Tab-separated table of C-alpha atoms in Angstrom:
chain	number	residue	atom	x	y	z
A	213	MET	CA	5.042	-3.185	7.388
A	214	GLY	CA	4.667	-6.522	5.283
A	215	VAL	CA	5.362	-7.056	1.716
A	216	VAL	CA	3.082	-4.947	-0.902
A	217	VAL	CA	2.914	-6.400	-4.309
A	218	ARG	CA	1.278	-4.612	-7.426
A	219	LEU	CA	1.976	-4.781	-11.140
A	220	CYS	CA	5.050	-2.771	-11.871
A	221	VAL	CA	4.865	0.582	-13.875
A	222	GLU	CA	7.307	1.943	-16.392
A	223	GLY	CA	9.589	3.301	-14.339
A	224	ASP	CA	10.389	0.150	-11.998
A	225	HIS	CA	11.638	-1.998	-14.861
A	226	ASP	CA	15.084	-0.350	-15.063
A	227	LYS	CA	15.017	-0.777	-10.945
A	228	CYS	CA	13.844	-4.554	-11.038
A	229	LEU	CA	16.861	-5.284	-13.609
A	230	ASP	CA	19.002	-3.583	-11.386
A	231	ILE	CA	18.230	-5.879	-8.468
A	232	ALA	CA	18.956	-9.013	-11.020
A	233	ARG	CA	22.252	-7.258	-11.918
A	234	ASP	CA	23.379	-7.128	-8.404
A	235	LEU	CA	22.389	-11.191	-8.424
A	236	ARG	CA	25.298	-12.863	-10.647
A	237	ASP	CA	25.322	-15.809	-8.974
A	238	TRP	CA	21.784	-16.450	-10.747
A	239	PHE	CA	21.591	-13.943	-13.614
A	240	SER	CA	24.602	-14.276	-16.916
A	241	LEU	CA	24.791	-11.540	-19.048
A	242	SER	CA	22.980	-13.015	-21.754
A	243	GLY	CA	20.420	-13.793	-19.100
A	244	LEU	CA	19.755	-9.939	-18.236
A	245	GLU	CA	19.823	-8.673	-21.792
A	246	LYS	CA	17.171	-11.177	-22.545
A	247	MET	CA	15.512	-10.008	-18.849
A	248	ALA	CA	15.595	-6.301	-20.378
A	249	VAL	CA	13.282	-7.103	-23.366
A	250	ASP	CA	10.926	-9.633	-21.345
A	251	LEU	CA	10.136	-7.540	-18.298
A	252	ARG	CA	8.808	-5.145	-20.643
A	253	LEU	CA	7.139	-7.606	-22.820
A	254	TYR	CA	5.464	-10.068	-20.032
A	255	ASP	CA	3.417	-9.200	-16.792
A	256	THR	CA	6.131	-8.041	-14.395
A	257	HIS	CA	4.997	-7.697	-10.516
A	258	CYS	CA	7.141	-5.857	-7.955
A	259	ALA	CA	7.223	-6.325	-4.122
A	260	TYR	CA	8.039	-3.635	-1.613
A	261	LEU	CA	8.940	-3.882	1.616
A	262	ASP	CA	9.076	-0.889	3.997
A	263	GLY	CA	8.574	1.165	0.701
A	264	GLU	CA	11.254	-0.300	-0.806
A	265	LEU	CA	11.707	-2.213	-4.053
A	266	ALA	CA	12.671	-5.439	-2.911
A	267	GLY	CA	12.437	-7.629	-5.842
A	268	PHE	CA	9.931	-8.715	-8.793
A	269	ILE	CA	8.312	-11.435	-10.688
A	270	ASN	CA	7.926	-11.904	-14.523
A	271	LEU	CA	4.798	-13.852	-15.846
A	272	LYS	CA	4.098	-15.214	-19.560
A	273	TYR	CA	0.558	-16.189	-19.974
A	274	SER	CA	-0.480	-18.783	-22.564
A	275	GLY	CA	-4.176	-20.182	-22.272
A	276	THR	CA	-4.420	-21.992	-19.103
A	277	MET	CA	-1.149	-22.185	-18.431
A	278	VAL	CA	1.506	-19.443	-16.964
A	279	GLU	CA	5.368	-19.291	-16.852
A	280	ILE	CA	7.562	-17.489	-14.299
A	281	VAL	CA	9.760	-16.275	-16.559
A	282	TRP	CA	11.816	-14.182	-13.958
A	283	LEU	CA	11.813	-13.980	-10.439
A	284	ALA	CA	14.415	-12.250	-8.115
A	285	VAL	CA	14.963	-10.510	-4.700
A	286	LYS	CA	17.743	-8.373	-3.493
A	287	ARG	CA	19.999	-10.386	-1.439
A	288	GLU	CA	19.397	-8.176	1.377
A	289	PHE	CA	16.030	-9.215	1.086
A	290	GLN	CA	16.135	-12.961	0.745
A	291	GLY	CA	14.594	-15.340	3.880
A	292	HIS	CA	12.449	-12.416	4.594
A	293	GLY	CA	9.139	-13.703	2.860
A	294	VAL	CA	9.220	-11.535	-0.531
A	295	GLY	CA	9.872	-14.731	-2.611
A	296	THR	CA	7.295	-16.176	-1.110
A	297	ALA	CA	4.878	-13.166	-1.257
A	298	LEU	CA	5.599	-12.651	-4.963
A	299	LEU	CA	4.839	-16.283	-5.499
A	300	GLY	CA	1.536	-15.866	-3.331
A	301	TYR	CA	0.371	-12.915	-5.423
A	302	ALA	CA	1.231	-14.269	-8.733
A	303	GLU	CA	-0.804	-17.414	-7.982
A	304	GLU	CA	-4.022	-15.057	-7.418
A	305	VAL	CA	-3.411	-13.355	-10.231
A	306	ALA	CA	-3.484	-16.073	-12.180
A	307	ARG	CA	-6.175	-17.890	-10.901
A	308	ARG	CA	-8.269	-15.045	-11.572
A	309	ARG	CA	-7.445	-14.950	-15.127
A	310	GLY	CA	-8.607	-18.784	-15.269
A	311	VAL	CA	-4.958	-20.279	-14.953
A	312	GLY	CA	-4.668	-23.707	-13.831
A	313	LEU	CA	-1.171	-25.084	-14.435
A	314	MET	CA	2.158	-22.610	-13.399
A	315	VAL	CA	5.467	-23.626	-14.484
A	316	VAL	CA	8.930	-22.357	-14.382
A	317	LYS	CA	12.154	-23.316	-15.518
A	318	THR	CA	15.234	-23.307	-13.476
A	319	SER	CA	18.991	-24.136	-13.594
A	320	GLY	CA	19.469	-28.196	-13.738
A	321	ASP	CA	23.409	-27.645	-12.294
A	322	LEU	CA	22.902	-29.530	-9.191
A	323	GLY	CA	26.531	-28.839	-8.092
A	324	TYR	CA	25.383	-24.998	-8.196
A	325	GLU	CA	24.687	-23.997	-4.437
A	326	PRO	CA	22.725	-20.820	-5.461
A	327	TYR	CA	20.179	-22.918	-7.775
A	328	THR	CA	20.201	-25.439	-4.864
A	329	LYS	CA	18.367	-22.911	-2.915
A	330	THR	CA	16.169	-21.690	-5.586
A	331	ARG	CA	15.145	-25.222	-6.547
A	332	ARG	CA	14.450	-25.709	-2.822
A	333	PHE	CA	11.960	-22.586	-2.691
A	334	TYR	CA	9.607	-23.716	-5.425
A	335	GLU	CA	9.740	-27.488	-4.203
A	336	SER	CA	8.779	-26.391	-0.648
A	337	ARG	CA	5.984	-24.194	-2.338
A	338	GLY	CA	4.091	-27.147	-4.073
A	339	PHE	CA	6.372	-27.199	-7.183
A	340	MET	CA	7.244	-30.409	-8.587
A	341	PRO	CA	10.172	-31.227	-11.360
A	342	ILE	CA	8.721	-33.108	-13.885
A	343	LEU	CA	11.680	-32.662	-16.703
A	344	SER	CA	14.953	-32.471	-16.739
A	345	VAL	CA	16.957	-31.891	-19.970
A	346	ASN	CA	20.632	-31.457	-20.141
A	347	PRO	CA	21.731	-29.362	-22.082
A	348	TYR	CA	18.746	-27.677	-22.712
A	349	PRO	CA	19.261	-25.989	-26.109
A	350	GLU	CA	18.395	-22.137	-25.349
A	351	TRP	CA	20.753	-22.147	-22.128
A	352	GLY	CA	23.730	-24.363	-23.143
A	353	GLU	CA	23.420	-26.154	-19.465
A	354	PRO	CA	20.696	-28.365	-17.469
A	355	MET	CA	17.198	-27.154	-17.129
A	356	ILE	CA	14.714	-28.622	-14.782
A	357	LEU	CA	11.092	-27.965	-15.271
A	358	TYR	CA	8.830	-27.489	-12.433
A	359	VAL	CA	5.138	-27.369	-12.504
A	360	LYS	CA	2.612	-26.771	-9.913
A	361	CYS	CA	-1.714	-27.123	-10.584
A	362	LEU	CA	-3.320	-24.097	-9.355
């Protein structure tokens, strides 16, 4: 069975947060606190692999632009196409809503391996880095802004 993606329902949000809690290499305590709010505030889509919640993507729409606020895949499902399926699903939903630009902010700490993988993931799926801010005021660390035309 392949990856199935759908809009999250109320009971899914806490499960999504549990996934992120297990990914401490990517998400800080302050990030998790913000995520707990954002998962309910913005559109969150869940990915299931063989019936198990495997990951999620959280999207914030603004006119003809959508921002990927959060994206996470359970460690044991990384490299199994879950992130790619989430991204493809999000792009299709965004296009149907008339969105022409997708953006994502990610860590710009070039020496931190987990985010090297994250940046490679976005770049291999057509995202282009267009801005680097160091330090990014909201995070207190480097940030790279990626964009993709849909």
